[in-house]
Short mmCIF file of C-alpha atoms in Angstrom, two decimals:
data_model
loop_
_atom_site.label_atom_id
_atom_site.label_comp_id
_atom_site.label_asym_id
_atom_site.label_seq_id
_atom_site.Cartn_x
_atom_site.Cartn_y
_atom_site.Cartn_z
CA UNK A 748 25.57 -0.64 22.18
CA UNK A 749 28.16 0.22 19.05
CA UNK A 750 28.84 3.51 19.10
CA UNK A 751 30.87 5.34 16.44
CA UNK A 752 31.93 9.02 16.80
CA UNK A 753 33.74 11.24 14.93
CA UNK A 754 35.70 15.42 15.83
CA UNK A 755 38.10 17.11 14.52
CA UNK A 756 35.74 18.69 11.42
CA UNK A 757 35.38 22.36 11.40
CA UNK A 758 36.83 25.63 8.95
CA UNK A 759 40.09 25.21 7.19
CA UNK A 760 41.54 27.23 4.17
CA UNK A 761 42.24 25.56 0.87
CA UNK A 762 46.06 24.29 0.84
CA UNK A 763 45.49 23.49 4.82
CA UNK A 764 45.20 20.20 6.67
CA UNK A 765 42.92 18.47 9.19
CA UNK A 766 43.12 14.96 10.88
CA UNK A 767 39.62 13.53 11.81
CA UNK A 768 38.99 10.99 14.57
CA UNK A 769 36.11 8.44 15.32
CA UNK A 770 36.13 6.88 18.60
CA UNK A 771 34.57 3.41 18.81
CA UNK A 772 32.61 1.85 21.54
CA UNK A 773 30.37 -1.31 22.08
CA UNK A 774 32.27 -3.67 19.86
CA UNK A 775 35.63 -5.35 19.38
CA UNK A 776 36.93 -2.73 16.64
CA UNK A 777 40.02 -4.59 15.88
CA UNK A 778 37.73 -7.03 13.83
CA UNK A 779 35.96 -5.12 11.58
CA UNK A 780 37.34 -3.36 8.77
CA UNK A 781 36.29 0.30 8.84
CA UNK A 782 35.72 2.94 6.48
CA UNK A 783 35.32 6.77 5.71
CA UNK A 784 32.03 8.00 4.03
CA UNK A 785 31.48 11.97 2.51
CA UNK A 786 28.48 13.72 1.19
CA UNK A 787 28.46 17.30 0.48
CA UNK A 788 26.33 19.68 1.02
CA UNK A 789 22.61 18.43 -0.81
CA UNK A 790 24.78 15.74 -2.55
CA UNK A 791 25.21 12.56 -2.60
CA UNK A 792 27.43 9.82 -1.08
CA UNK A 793 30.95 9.43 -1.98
CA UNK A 794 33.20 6.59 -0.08
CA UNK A 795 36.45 8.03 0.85
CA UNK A 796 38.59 5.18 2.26
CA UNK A 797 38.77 1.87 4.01
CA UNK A 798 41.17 0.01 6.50
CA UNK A 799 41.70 -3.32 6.75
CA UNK A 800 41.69 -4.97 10.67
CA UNK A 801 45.23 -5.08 11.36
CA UNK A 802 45.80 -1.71 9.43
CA UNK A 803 47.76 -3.87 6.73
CA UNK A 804 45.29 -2.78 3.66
CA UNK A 805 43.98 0.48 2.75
CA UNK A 806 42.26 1.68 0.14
CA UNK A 807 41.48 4.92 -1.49
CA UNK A 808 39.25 6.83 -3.89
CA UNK A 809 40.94 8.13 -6.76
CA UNK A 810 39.96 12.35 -5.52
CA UNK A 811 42.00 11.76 -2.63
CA UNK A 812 44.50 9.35 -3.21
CA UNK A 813 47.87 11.17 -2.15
CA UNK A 814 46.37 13.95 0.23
CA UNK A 815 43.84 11.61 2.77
CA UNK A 816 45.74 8.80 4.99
CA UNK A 817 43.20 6.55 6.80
CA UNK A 818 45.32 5.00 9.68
CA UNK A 819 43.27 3.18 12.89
CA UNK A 820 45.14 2.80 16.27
CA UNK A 821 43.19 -0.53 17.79
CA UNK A 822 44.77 -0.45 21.49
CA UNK A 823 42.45 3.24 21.40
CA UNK A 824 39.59 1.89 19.52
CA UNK A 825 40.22 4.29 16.99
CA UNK A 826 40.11 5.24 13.56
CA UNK A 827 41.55 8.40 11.49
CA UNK A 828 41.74 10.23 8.57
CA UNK A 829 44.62 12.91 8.17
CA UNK A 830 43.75 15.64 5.43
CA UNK A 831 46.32 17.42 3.46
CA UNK A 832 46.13 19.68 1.19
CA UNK A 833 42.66 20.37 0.93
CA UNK A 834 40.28 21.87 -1.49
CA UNK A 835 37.28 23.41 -1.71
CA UNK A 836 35.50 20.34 -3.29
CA UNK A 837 36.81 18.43 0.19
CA UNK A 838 33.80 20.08 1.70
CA UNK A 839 31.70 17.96 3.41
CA UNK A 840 30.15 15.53 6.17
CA UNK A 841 32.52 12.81 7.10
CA UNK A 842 30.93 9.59 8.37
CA UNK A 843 33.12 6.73 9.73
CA UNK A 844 31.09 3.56 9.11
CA UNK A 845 32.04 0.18 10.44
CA UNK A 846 32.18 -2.94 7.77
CA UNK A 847 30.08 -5.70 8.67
CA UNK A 848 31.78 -8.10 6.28
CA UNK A 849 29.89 -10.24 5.46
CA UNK A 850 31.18 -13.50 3.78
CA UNK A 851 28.89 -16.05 1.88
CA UNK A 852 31.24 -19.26 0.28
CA UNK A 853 31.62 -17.39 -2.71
CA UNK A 854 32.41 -13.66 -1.95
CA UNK A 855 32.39 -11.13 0.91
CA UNK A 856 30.52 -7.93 0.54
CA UNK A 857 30.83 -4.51 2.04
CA UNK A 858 27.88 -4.38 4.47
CA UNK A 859 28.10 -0.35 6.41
CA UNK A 860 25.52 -1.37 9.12
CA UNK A 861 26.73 1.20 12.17
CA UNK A 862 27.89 4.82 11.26
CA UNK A 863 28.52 8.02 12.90
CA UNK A 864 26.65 11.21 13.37
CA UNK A 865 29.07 12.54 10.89
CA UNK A 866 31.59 15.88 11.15
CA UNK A 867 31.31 19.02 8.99
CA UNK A 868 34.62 19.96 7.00
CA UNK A 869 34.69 23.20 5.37
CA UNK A 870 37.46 23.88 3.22
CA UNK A 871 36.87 27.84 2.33
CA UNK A 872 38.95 30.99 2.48
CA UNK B 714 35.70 2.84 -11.43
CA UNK B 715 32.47 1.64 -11.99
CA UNK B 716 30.11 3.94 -12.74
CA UNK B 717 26.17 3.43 -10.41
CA UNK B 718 23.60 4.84 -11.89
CA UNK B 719 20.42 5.23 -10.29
CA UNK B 720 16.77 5.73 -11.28
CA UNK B 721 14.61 7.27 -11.24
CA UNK B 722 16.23 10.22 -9.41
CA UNK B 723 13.12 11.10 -7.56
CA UNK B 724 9.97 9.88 -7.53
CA UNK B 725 6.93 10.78 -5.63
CA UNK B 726 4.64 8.26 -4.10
CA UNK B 727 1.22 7.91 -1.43
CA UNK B 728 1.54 5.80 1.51
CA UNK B 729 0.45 2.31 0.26
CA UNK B 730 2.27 2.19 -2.96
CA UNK B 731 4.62 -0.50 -4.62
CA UNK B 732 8.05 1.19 -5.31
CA UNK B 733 10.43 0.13 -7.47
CA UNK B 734 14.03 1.67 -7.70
CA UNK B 735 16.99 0.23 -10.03
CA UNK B 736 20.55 0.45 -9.82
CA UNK B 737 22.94 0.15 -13.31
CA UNK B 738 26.43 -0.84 -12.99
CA UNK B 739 28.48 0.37 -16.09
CA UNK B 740 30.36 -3.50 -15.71
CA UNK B 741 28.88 -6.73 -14.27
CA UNK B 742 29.59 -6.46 -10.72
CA UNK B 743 28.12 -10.35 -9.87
CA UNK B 744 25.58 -9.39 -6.77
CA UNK B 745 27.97 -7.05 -4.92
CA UNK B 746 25.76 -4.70 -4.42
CA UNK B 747 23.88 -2.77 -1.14
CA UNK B 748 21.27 -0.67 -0.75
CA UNK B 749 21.28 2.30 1.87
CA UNK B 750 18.36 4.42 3.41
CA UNK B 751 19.51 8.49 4.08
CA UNK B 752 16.87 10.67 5.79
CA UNK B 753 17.43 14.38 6.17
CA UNK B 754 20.21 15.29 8.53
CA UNK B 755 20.99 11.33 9.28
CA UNK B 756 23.16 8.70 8.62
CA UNK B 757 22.57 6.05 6.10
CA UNK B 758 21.21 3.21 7.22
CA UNK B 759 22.12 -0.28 5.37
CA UNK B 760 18.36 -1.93 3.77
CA UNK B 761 19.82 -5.25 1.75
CA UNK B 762 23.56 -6.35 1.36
CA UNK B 763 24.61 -9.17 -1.19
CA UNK B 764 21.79 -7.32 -3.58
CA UNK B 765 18.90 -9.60 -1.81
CA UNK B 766 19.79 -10.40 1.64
CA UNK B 767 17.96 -8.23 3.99
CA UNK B 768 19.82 -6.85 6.86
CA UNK B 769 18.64 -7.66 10.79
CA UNK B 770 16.05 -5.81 11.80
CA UNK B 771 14.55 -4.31 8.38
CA UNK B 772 11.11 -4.61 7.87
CA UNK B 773 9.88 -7.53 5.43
CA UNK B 774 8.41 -4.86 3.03
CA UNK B 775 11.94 -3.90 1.29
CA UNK B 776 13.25 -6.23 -1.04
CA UNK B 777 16.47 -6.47 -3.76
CA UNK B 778 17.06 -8.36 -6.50
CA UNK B 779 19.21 -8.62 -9.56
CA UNK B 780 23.06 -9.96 -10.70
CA UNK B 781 25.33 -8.35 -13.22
CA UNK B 782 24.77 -4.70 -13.86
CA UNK B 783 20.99 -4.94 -13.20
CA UNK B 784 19.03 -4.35 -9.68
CA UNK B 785 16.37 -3.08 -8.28
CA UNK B 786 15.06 -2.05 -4.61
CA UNK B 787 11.34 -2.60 -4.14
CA UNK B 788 9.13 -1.01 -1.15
CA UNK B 789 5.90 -3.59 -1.53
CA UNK B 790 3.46 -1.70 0.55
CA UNK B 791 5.27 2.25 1.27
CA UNK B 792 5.29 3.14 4.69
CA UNK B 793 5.36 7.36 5.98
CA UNK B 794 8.43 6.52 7.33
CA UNK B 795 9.94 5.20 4.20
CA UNK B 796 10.09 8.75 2.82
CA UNK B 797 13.54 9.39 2.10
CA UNK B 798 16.79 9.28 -0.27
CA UNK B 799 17.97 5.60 -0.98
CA UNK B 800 21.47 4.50 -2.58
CA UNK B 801 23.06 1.44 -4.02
CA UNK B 802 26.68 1.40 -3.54
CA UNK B 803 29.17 -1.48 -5.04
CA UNK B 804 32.14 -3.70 -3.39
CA UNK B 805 32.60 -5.46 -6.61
CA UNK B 806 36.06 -3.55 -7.00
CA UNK B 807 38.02 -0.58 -5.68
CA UNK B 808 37.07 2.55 -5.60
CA UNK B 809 33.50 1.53 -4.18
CA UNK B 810 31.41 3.42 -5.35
CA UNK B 811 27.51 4.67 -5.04
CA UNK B 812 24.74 5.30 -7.05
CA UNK B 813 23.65 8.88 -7.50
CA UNK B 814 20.60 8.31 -4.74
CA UNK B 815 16.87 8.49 -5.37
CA UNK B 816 14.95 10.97 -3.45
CA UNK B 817 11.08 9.33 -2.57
CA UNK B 818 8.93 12.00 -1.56
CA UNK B 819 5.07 12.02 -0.61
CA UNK B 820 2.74 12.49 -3.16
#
């Protein structure tokens, strides 16, 4: 059964810093590329950042580009997401979400079909 | 980035019901589009990849369609447990980005 499951959320002050985790089981994670999902609170959902396989791509929304590193450590079957300098607009549910991949002869497409439970950051003085 | 813009942004509906949701890309974006399901307190869960393909295990009744900046998610025959928020999100470029979400409620 895939299993993907994220810690390291909780309270931290604006300015401060906070590296998530999301252990995966079930599958071989070193295939899949794998990506970081947000919504906060009643909103909707904003994609954060994605990883290539062999940790040799990443990519980044524009809000966090500088501050977030996504980084994935396969031999642990684990992916991360170190948070610096944080703000108040930071505040939300992070969801790791694996990438399918799907690839027809033409194009390949971002297909999110296993996620997390998600992890509550709160970025608040 | 490419800007997904959904409608309508709710939309209440009885059990039974066709439902039709579209998606608006502010650039053509081929068919790389997906649609998500988000109930309260959940993960998403992926509906349709490619804009049309349906993913494994998704019941018959939800459907996508469109190319270019154009789509639209259709519920043939709504379900109780279809009640929820649905997105479209787009892997045409970087940032991906999603659509606003569309909030179907019971009428």
């Amino acid at each position: 059964e895939v299993q993907l499951v994220e810690s390291g959320g909780g309270l931290v002050q604006p300015g401060g810093s906070l590296r998530l985790s999301c252990a995966a089981s079930g599958f071989t994670f070193s295939s899949y590329w794998m990506n970081w999902v947000r919504q906060a609170p009643g909103k909707g959902l904003e994609w954060v950042a994605n990883i290539k396989q062999d940790g040799s791509e990443k990519y980044y929304v524009d809000s966090v580009k500088g501050r977030f590193t996504i980084s994935r450590d396969n031999a642990k079957n684990s992916l991360y997401l170190q948070m610096n300098s944080l703000r108040a607009e930071d505040t939300a549910v992070y969801y790791c979400a694996r990438d399918w991949g799907y690839c027809s002869s033409t194009s390949c497409y971002t297909c999110l079909d296993y996620w997390g439970q998600g992890t509550l950051v709160t970025v608040s003085s | 980035a490419i800007q997904m813009t959904q409608s309508p942004s709710s939309l209440s509906a009885s059990v039974g019901d066709r439902v039709t949701i579209t998606c608006r890309a502010s650039q053509g974006i081929r068919n790389d589009l997906g649609w998500y399901q988000q109930k309260p307190g959940k993960a998403p869960k992926l509906l349709i990849y490619a804009a049309s393909s349906l993913q494994s295990g998704v019941p018959s009744r939800f459907s996508g369609s469109g190319s270019g900046t154009d789509f639209t998610l259709t519920i043939s025959s709504l379900q109780p447990e279809d009640f929820a928020t649905y997105y479209c999100l787009q892997d045409y470029n970087y940032p991906v980005t999603f659509g606003g979400g569309t909030k179907v409620e019971i009428k």
